[in-house]
Short mmCIF file of C-alpha atoms and ligand atoms in Angstrom, two decimals:
data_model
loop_
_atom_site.label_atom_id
_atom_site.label_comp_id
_atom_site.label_asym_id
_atom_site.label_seq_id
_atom_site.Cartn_x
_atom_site.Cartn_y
_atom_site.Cartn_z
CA UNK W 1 10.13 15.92 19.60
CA UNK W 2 8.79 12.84 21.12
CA UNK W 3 11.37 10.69 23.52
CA UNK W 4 9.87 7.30 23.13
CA UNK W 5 7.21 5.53 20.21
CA UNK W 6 5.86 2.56 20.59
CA UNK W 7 5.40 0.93 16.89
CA UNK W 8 1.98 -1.23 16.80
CA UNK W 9 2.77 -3.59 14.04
CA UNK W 10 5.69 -6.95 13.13
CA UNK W 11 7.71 -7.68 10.82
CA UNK W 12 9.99 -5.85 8.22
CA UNK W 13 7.68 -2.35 8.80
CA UNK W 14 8.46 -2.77 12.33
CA UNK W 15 11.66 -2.53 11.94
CA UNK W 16 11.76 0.09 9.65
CA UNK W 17 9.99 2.94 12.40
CA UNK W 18 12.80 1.36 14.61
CA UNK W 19 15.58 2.25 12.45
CA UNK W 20 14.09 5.62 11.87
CA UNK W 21 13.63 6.12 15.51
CA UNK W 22 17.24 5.37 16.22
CA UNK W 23 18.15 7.98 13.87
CA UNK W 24 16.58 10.48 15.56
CA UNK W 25 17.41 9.67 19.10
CA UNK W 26 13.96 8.51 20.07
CA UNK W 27 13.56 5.08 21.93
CA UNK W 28 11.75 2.35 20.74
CA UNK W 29 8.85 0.14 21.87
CA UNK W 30 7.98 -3.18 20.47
CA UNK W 31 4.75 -4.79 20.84
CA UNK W 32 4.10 -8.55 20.39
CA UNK W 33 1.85 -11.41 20.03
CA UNK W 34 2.85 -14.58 22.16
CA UNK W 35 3.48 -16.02 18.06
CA UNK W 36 6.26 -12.96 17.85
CA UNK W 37 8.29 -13.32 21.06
CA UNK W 38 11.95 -14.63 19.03
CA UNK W 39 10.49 -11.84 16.13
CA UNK W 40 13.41 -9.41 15.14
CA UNK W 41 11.48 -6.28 16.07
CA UNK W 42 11.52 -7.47 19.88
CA UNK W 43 14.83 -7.83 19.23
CA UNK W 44 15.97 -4.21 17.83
CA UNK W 45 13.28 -2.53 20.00
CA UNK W 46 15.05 -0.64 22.96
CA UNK W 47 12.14 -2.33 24.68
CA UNK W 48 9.29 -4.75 24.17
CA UNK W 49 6.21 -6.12 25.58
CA UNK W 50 3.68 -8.84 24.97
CA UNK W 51 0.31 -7.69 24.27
CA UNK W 52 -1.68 -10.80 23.73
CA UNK W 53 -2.08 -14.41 21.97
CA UNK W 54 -1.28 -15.27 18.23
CA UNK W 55 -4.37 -14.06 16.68
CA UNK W 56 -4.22 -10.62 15.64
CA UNK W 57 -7.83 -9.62 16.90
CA UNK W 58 -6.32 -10.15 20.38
CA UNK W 59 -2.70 -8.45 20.28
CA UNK W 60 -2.19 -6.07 17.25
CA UNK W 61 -5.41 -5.43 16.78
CA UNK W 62 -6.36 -4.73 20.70
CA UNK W 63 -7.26 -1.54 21.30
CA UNK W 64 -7.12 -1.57 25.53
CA UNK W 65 -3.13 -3.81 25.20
CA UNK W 66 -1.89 -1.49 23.16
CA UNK W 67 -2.92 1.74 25.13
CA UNK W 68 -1.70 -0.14 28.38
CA UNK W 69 1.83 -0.91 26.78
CA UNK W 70 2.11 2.70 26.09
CA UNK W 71 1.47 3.67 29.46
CA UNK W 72 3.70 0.85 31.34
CA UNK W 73 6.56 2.36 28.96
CA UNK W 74 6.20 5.80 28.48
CA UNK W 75 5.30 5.92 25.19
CA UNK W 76 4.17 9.34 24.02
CA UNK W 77 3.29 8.53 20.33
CA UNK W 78 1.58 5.22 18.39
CA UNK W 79 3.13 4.56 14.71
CA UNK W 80 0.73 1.66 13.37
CA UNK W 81 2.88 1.19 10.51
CA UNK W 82 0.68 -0.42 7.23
CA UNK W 83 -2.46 -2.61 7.71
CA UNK W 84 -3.87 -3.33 11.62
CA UNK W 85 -4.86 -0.32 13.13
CA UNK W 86 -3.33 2.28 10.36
CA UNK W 87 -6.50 3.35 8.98
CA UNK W 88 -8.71 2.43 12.02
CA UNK W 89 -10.42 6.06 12.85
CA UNK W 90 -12.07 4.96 16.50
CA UNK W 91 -8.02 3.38 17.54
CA UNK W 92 -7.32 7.03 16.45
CA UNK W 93 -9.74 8.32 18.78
CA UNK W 94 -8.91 6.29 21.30
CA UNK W 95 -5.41 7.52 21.19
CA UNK W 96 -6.22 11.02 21.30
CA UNK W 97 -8.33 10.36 24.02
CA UNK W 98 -5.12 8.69 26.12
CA UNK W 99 -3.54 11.94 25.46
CA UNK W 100 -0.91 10.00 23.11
CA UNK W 101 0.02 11.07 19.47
CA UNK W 102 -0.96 8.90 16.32
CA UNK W 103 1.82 9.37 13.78
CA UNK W 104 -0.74 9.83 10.79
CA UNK W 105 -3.28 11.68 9.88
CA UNK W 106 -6.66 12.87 12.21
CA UNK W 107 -9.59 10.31 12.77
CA UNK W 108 -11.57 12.60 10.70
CA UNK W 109 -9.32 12.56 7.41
CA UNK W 110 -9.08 8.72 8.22
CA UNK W 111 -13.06 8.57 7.93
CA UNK W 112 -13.62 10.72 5.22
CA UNK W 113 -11.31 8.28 2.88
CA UNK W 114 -12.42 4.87 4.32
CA UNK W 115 -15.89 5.48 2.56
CA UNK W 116 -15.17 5.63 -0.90
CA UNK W 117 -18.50 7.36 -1.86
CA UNK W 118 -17.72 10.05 0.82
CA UNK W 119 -13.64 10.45 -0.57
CA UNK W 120 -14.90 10.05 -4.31
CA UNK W 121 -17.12 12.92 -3.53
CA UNK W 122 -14.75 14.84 -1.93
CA UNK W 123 -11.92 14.45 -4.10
CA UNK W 124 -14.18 15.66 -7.29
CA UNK W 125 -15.09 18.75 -5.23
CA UNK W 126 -11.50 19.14 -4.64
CA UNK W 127 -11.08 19.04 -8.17
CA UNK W 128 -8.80 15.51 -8.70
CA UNK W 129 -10.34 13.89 -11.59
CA UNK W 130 -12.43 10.77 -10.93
CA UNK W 131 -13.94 7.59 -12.55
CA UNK W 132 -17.62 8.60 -14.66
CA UNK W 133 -19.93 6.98 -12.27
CA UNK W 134 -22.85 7.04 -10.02
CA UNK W 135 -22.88 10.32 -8.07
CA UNK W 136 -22.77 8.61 -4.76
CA UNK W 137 -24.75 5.24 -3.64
CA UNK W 138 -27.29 3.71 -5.53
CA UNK W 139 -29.76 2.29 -3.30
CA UNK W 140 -32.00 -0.44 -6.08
CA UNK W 141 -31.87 -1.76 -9.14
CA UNK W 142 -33.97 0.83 -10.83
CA UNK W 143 -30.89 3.50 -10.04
CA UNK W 144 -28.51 0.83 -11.11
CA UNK W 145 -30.51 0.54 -14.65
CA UNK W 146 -30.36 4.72 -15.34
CA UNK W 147 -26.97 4.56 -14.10
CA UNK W 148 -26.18 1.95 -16.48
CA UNK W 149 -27.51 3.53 -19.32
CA UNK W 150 -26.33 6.79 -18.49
CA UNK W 151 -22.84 5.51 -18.43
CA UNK W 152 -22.67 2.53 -20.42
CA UNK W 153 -21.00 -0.88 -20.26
CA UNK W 154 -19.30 -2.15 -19.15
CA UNK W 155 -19.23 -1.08 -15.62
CA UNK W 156 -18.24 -2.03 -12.11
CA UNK W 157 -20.51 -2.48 -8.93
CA UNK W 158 -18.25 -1.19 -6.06
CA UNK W 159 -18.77 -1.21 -1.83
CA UNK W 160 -18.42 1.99 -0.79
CA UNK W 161 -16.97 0.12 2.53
CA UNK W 162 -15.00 -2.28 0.32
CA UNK W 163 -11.04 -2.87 0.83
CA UNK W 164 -9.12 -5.71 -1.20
CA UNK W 165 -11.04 -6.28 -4.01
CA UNK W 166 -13.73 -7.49 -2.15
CA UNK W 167 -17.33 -6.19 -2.58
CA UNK W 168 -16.42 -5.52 -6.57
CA UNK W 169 -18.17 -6.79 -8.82
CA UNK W 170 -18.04 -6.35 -13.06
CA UNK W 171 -20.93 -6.28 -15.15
CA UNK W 172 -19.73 -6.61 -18.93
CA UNK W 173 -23.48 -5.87 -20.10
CA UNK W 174 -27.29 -5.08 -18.95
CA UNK W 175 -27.82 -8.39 -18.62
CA UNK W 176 -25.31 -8.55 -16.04
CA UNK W 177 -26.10 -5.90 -14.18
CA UNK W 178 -29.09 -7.31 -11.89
CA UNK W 179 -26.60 -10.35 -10.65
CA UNK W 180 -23.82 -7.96 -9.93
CA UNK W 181 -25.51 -5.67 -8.51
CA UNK W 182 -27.08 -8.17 -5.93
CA UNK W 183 -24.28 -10.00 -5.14
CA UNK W 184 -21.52 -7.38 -4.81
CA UNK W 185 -24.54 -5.65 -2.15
CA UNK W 186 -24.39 -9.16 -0.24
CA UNK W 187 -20.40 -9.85 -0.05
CA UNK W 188 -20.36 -5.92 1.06
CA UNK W 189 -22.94 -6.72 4.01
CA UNK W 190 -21.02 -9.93 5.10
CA UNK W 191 -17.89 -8.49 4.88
CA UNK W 192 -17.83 -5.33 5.83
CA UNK W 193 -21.61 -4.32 7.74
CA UNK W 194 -22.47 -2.24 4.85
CA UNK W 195 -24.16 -3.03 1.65
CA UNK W 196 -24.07 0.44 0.08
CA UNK W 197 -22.60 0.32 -3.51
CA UNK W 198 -21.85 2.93 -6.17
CA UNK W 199 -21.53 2.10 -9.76
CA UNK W 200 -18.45 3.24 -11.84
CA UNK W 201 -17.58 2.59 -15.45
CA UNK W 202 -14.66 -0.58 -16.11
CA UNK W 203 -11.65 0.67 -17.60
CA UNK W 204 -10.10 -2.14 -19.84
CA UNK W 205 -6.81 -1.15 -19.89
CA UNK W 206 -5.65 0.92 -17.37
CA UNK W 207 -2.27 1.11 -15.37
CA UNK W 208 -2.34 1.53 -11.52
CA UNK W 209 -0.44 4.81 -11.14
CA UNK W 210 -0.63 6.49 -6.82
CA UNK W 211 0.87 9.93 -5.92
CA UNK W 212 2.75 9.96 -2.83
CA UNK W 213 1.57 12.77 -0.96
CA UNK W 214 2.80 14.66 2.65
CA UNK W 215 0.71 16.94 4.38
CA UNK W 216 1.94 19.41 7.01
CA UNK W 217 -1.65 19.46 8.90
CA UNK W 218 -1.98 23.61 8.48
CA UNK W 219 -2.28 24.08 4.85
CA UNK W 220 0.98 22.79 3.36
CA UNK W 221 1.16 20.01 0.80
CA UNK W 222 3.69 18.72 -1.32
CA UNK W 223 3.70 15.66 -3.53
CA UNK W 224 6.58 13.10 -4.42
CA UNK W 225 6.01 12.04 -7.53
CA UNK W 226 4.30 8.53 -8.44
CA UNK W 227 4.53 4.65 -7.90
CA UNK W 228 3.48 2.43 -10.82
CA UNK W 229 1.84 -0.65 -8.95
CA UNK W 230 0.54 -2.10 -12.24
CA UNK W 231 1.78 -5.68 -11.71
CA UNK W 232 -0.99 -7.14 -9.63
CA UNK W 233 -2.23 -10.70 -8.83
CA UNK W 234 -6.13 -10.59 -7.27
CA UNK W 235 -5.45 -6.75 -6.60
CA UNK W 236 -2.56 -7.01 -4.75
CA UNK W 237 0.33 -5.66 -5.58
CA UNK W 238 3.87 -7.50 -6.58
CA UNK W 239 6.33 -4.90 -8.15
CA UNK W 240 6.76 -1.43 -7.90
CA UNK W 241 8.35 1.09 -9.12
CA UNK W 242 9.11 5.19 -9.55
CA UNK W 243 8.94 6.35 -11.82
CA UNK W 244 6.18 4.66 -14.11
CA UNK W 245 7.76 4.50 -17.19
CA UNK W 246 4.28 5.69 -18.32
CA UNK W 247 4.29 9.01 -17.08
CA UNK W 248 6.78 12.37 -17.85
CA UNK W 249 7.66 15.37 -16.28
CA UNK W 250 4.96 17.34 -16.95
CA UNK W 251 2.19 15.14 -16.75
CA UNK W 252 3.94 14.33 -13.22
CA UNK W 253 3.87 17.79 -12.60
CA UNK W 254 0.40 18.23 -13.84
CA UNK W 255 -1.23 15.74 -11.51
CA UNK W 256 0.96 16.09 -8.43
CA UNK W 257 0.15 19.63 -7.97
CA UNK W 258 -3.50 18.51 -8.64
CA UNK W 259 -2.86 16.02 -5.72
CA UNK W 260 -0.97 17.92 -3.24
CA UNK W 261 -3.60 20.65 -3.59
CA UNK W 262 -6.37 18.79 -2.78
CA UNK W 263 -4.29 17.59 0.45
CA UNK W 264 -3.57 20.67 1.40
CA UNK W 265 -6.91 22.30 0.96
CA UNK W 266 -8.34 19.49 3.38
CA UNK W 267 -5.74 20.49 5.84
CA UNK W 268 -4.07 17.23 5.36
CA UNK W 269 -1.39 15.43 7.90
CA UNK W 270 1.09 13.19 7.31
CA UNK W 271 1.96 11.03 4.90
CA UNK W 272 -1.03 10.21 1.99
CA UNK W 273 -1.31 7.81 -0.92
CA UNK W 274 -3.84 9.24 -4.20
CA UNK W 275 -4.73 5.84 -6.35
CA UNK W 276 -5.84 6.73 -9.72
CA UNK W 277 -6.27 4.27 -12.99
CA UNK W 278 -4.71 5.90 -16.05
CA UNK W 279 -5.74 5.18 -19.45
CA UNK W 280 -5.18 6.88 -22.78
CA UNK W 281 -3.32 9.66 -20.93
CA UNK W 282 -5.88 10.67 -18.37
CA UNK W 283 -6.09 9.67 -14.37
CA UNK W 284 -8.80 8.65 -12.67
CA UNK W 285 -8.98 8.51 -9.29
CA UNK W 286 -10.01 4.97 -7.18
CA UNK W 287 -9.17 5.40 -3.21
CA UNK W 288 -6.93 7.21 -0.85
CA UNK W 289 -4.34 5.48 1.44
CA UNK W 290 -4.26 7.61 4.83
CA UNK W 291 -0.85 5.87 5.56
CA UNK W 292 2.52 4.84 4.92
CA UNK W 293 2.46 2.23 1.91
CA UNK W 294 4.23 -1.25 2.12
CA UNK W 295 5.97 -0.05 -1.72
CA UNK W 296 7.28 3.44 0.26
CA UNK W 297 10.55 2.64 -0.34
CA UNK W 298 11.02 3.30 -4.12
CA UNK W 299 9.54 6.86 -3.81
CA UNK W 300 12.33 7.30 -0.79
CA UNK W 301 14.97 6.01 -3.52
CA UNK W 302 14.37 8.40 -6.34
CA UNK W 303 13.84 11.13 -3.55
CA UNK W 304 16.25 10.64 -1.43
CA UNK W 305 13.89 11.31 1.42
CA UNK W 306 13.26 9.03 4.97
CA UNK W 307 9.39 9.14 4.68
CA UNK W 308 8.88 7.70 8.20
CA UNK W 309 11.38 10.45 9.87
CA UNK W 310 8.82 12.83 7.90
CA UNK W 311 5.68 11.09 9.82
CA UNK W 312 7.28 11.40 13.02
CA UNK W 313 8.05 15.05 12.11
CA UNK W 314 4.96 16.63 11.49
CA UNK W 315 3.03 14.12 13.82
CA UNK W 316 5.48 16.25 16.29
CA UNK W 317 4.46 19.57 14.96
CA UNK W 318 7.45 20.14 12.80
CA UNK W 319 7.24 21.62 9.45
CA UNK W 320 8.06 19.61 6.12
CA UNK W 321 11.39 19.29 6.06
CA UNK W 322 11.46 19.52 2.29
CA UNK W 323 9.98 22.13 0.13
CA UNK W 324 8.25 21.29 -3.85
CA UNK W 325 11.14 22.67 -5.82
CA UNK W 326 13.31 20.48 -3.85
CA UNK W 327 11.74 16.94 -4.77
CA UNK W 328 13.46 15.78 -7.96
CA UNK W 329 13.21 12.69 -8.93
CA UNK W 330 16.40 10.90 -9.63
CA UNK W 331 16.99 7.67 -11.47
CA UNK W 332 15.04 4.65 -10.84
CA UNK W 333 14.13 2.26 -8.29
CA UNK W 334 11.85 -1.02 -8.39
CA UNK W 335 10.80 -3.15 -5.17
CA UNK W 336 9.67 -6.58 -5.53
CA UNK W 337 7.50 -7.99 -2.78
CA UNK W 338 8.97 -11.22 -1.31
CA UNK W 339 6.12 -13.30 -0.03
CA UNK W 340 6.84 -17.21 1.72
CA UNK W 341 4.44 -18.86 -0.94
CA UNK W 342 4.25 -21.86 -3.02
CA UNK W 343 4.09 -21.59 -6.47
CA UNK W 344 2.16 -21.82 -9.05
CA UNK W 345 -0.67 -21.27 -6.28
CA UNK W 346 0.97 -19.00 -4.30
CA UNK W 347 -0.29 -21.01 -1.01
CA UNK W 348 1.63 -19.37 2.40
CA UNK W 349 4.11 -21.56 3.45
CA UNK W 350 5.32 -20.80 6.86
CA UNK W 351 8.02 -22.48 8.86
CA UNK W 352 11.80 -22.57 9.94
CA UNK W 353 13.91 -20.31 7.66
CA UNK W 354 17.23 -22.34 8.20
CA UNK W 355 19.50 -20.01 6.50
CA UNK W 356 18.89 -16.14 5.26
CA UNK W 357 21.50 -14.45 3.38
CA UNK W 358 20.27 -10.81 2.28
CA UNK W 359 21.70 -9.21 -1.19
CA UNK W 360 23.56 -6.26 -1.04
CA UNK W 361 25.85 -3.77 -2.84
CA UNK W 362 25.31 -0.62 -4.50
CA UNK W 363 21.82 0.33 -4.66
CA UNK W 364 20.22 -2.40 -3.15
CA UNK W 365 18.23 -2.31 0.17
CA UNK W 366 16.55 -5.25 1.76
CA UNK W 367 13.74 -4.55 4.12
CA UNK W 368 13.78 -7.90 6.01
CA UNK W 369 12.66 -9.09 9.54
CA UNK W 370 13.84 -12.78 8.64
CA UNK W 371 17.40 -14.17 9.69
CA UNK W 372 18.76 -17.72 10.19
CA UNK W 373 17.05 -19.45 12.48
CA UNK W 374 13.75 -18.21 12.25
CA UNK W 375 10.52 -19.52 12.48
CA UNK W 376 7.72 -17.71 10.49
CA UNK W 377 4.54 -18.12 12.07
CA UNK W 378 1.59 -18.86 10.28
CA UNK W 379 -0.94 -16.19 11.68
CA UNK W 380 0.19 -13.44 9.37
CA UNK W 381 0.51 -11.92 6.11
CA UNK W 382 2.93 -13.43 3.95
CA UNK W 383 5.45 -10.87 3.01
CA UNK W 384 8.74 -11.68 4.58
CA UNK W 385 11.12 -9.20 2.59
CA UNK W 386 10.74 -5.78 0.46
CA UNK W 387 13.90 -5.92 -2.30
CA UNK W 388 14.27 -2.26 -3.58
CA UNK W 389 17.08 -1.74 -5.96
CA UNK W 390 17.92 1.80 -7.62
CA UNK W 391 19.85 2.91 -10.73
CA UNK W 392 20.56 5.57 -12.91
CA UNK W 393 17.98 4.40 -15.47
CA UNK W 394 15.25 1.48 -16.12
CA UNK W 395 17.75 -1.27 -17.72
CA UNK W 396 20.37 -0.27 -14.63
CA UNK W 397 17.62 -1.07 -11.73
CA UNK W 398 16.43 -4.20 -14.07
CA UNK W 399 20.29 -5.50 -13.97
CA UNK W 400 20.88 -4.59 -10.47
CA UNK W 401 17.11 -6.25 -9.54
CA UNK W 402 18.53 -9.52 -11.43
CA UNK W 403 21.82 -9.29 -9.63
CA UNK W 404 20.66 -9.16 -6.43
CA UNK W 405 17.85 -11.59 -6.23
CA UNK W 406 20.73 -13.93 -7.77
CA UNK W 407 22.43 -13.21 -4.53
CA UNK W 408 19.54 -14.02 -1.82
CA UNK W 409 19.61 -17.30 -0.15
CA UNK W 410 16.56 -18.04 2.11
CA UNK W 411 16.78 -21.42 2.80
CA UNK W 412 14.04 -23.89 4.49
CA UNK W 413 10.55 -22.41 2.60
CA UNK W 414 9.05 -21.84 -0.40
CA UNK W 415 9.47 -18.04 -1.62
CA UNK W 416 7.83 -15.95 -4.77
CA UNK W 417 11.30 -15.17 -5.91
CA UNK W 418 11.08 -17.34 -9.08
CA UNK W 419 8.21 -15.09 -10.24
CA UNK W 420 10.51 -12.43 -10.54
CA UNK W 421 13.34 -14.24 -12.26
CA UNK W 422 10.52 -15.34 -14.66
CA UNK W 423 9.10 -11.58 -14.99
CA UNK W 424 12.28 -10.37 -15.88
CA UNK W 425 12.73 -12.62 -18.88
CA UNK W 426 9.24 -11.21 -20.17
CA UNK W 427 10.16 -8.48 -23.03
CA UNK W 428 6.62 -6.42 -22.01
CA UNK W 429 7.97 -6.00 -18.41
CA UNK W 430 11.42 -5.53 -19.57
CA UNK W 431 9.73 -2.54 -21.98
CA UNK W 432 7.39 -1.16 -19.55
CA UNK W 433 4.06 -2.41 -21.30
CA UNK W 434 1.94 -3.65 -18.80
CA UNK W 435 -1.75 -3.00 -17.40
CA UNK W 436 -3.80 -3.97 -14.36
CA UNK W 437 -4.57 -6.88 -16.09
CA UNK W 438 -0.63 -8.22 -17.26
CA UNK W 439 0.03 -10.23 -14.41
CA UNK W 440 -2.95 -12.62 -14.07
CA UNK W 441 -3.10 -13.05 -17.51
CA UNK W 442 0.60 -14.42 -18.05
CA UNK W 443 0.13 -16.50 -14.58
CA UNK W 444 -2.73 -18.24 -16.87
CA UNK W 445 -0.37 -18.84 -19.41
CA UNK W 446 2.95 -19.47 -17.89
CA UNK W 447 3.60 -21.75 -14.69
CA UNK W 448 6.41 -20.05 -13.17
P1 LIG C 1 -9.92 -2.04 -2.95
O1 LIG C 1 -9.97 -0.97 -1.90
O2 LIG C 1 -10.89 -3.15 -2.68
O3 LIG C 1 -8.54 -2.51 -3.25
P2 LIG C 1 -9.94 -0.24 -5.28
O4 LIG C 1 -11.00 0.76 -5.53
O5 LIG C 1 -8.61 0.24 -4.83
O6 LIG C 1 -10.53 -1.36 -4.28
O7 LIG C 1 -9.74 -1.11 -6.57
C1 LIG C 1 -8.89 -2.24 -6.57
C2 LIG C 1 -8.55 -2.66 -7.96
O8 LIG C 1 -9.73 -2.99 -8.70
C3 LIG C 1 -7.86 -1.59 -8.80
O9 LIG C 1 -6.47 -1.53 -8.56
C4 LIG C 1 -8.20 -2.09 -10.18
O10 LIG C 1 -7.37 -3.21 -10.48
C5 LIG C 1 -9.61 -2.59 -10.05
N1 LIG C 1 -10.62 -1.53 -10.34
C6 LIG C 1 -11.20 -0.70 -9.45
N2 LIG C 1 -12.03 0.17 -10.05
C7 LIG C 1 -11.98 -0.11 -11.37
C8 LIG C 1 -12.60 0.44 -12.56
N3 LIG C 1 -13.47 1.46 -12.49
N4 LIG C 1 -12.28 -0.11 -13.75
C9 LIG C 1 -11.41 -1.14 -13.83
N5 LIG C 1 -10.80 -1.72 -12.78
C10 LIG C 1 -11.07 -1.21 -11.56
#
């Protein structure tokens, strides 16, 4: 087992590889932008060190600072946490290269499911069911017409480089399909260096269901069960939870064997995320996640499991410390994502957090970097606390979710918490009964 990680990320994620760290008797090593010096996770950290100025591109993101803190310390292993450098293949390599361990999977794995013509392709060979679609890129708009006809409308115009939302484009008809085609090709080139599309067709009414999976690296695969991340605003998520109230036993079953198969055959390590749309009872499968998600923590509530102590695990060369017919899922558990935002606009509203007062009790958990005091900087994303209640059933988390947001003071900005006292007054999300599409449609409608 390693003696020392260093974690390459901030906030409340931080924190949470430091707690799991101090667990298991490994130190801790914080990095930091010049932004994140009075930041909790310097705080907790049995050690920190500054690795560059406020903007991310020069600490978080930098490659040669981050190598050099691990040296300086001792650091034997790099856990990048979500977002920066998680799913950045040539940091991997890099790493490797230093002769330091990246707690996820290989550079190669990482690769393979950043191109999502390349993981769409190998996940149908694998035999996970997919979206009807283009097989693979479609170079003009003579493709995009057969395509189009071949799979009717309407359809969506996708980056294979793509990543939040961007690069996606809908056409509802033919008509359509010339101007979406050309300009999801150009926002793919400026943002991403690649203007390679694929064409898929647009589910209307589909629910965001993901598989958690864990890889051992030498064959081994299990799954834990699903996340429903249907409540989205501009494809981002806002509420989570496990189970879905969508999905039963066996159909849980069904497609986490499907899932942790796949993984397995692929000789996959660490911890893995399978998106799939469902609709009318079948899955089909969008992207793969090669990392720990931000919403982690309501598949570790109905689980019981520490996912992170798992990373560090098999990044170590452990085994899975958990076999398939040991992962029952037990109750439920939601997570709301607590972002410092105005509403209705949601525009980031950074600044001094006066007072913080976290909620607590039974079956609550508050994954927080704030306290009293703080200031929140302005260079980063906008999340400043993960609320993740748990309860026997639905209407017991739902209660307990009420309860405790009741109970949560942060005092000095403006915070996305009334959303969620407005959601739970709506009877579809008190039922269940929501798609993809819920959430922007009552933010048109209400002004919460
Ligand atoms: P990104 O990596 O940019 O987030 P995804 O492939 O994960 O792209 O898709 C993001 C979101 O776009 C999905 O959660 C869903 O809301 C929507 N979407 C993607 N593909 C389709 C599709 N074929 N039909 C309908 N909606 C889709």
């Amino acid at each position: 087992m390693f003696s020392k990680i260093l974690i390459a990320n901030r906030g409340e994620i931080a924190l949470r590889v430091i707690r799991a760290c101090r667990e298991m008797g490994i130190a801790s090593v914080a990095v930091h932008s010049t932004a994140d010096s009075d930041a909790m996770h310097v705080r907790m950290a049995d050690e920190a060190i500054c690795i560059g100025p406020p903007a991310a591109t020069d600490s978080y993101l930098n490659f040669p600072a981050i190598i050099s803190a691990c040296e300086i310390t001792g650091a034997e292993a790099i856990h990048p946490g979500y977002g920066f450098l998680s799913e950045n293949a040539a940091f991997v390599q890099v790493v490797e290269d230093h002769g330091l361990t990246f707690i996820g999977p290989s550079a190669e794995h990482i690769r393979m499911m950043g191109d999502k013509i390349t993981a769409k392709d190998t996940m149908k060979a694998l035999g996970v069911p997919c979206v009807p679609g283009s097989d693979g890129g479609v170079p003009d708009m003579e493709t995009a017409r057969q395509v189009g006809n071949d799979i009717g409308f309407p359809l969506i115009v996708k980056a294979t480089a793509g990543g939040g939302g961007r690069g996606m484009k809908l056409a509802r008809t033919a008509d359509e399909l010339e101007t979406a085609f050309r300009t999801a090709r150009a926002e793919a080139k400026a943002a991403f260096g690649n203007a390679e599309v694929y064409l898929e067709k647009y589910l209307g009414k589909p629910r965001h269901i993901e598989i958690q999976v864990f890889g051992d690296g030498k064959g081994g695969a299990v799954h834990l069960g699903e996340r429903d991340c249907s409540l989205q605003r501009r494809h981002q998520k806002v509420l989570e939870e496990a189970p879905s109230p969508a999905i039963d036993a066996e159909t849980r079953a069904r497609i986490g064997q499907v899932c942790a198969e796949a993984v397995a055959r692929i000789g996959y390590s660490g911890a893995g995320t399978i998106e799939f749309l469902y609709e009318d009872g079948e899955f089909y499968f969008i992207e793969m996640n090669t990392r720990l998600q931000v919403e982690h923590p309501v598949t570790e509530a109905v689980f019981g499991v520490d996912l992170v102590r798992e990373q560090i695990r098999v990044a170590a060369g452990l085994p899975l410390s958990f076999a398939q017919a040991e992962l029952v899922p037990q109750g439920h558990s939601i997570e709301v994502r607590i972002n410092a935002e105005k509403l209705p606009r949601f525009t980031p509203c950074p600044g001094l957090v006066n007072t913080f007062h976290a909620p607590g009790g039974l079956g609550v958990r508050m994954d927080s970097a704030l306290y009293g005091g703080y200031t929140i900087p302005p260079y980063y994303d906008s999340l400043i606390a993960k609320l993740i209640v748990h309860g026997r059933d639905r209407p017991e988390a739902l209660a307990r979710l009420r309860r405790a947001l009741g109970e949560l003071i942060v005092d000095g900005v403006d915070t996305t918490v009334p959303l969620f006292f407005a959601l739970l007054e709506q009877d579809d999300v008190l039922r269940g009964d929501y798609t993809i599409h819920w959430l922007e449609r009552f933010l048109e409608s209400a002004d919460p």
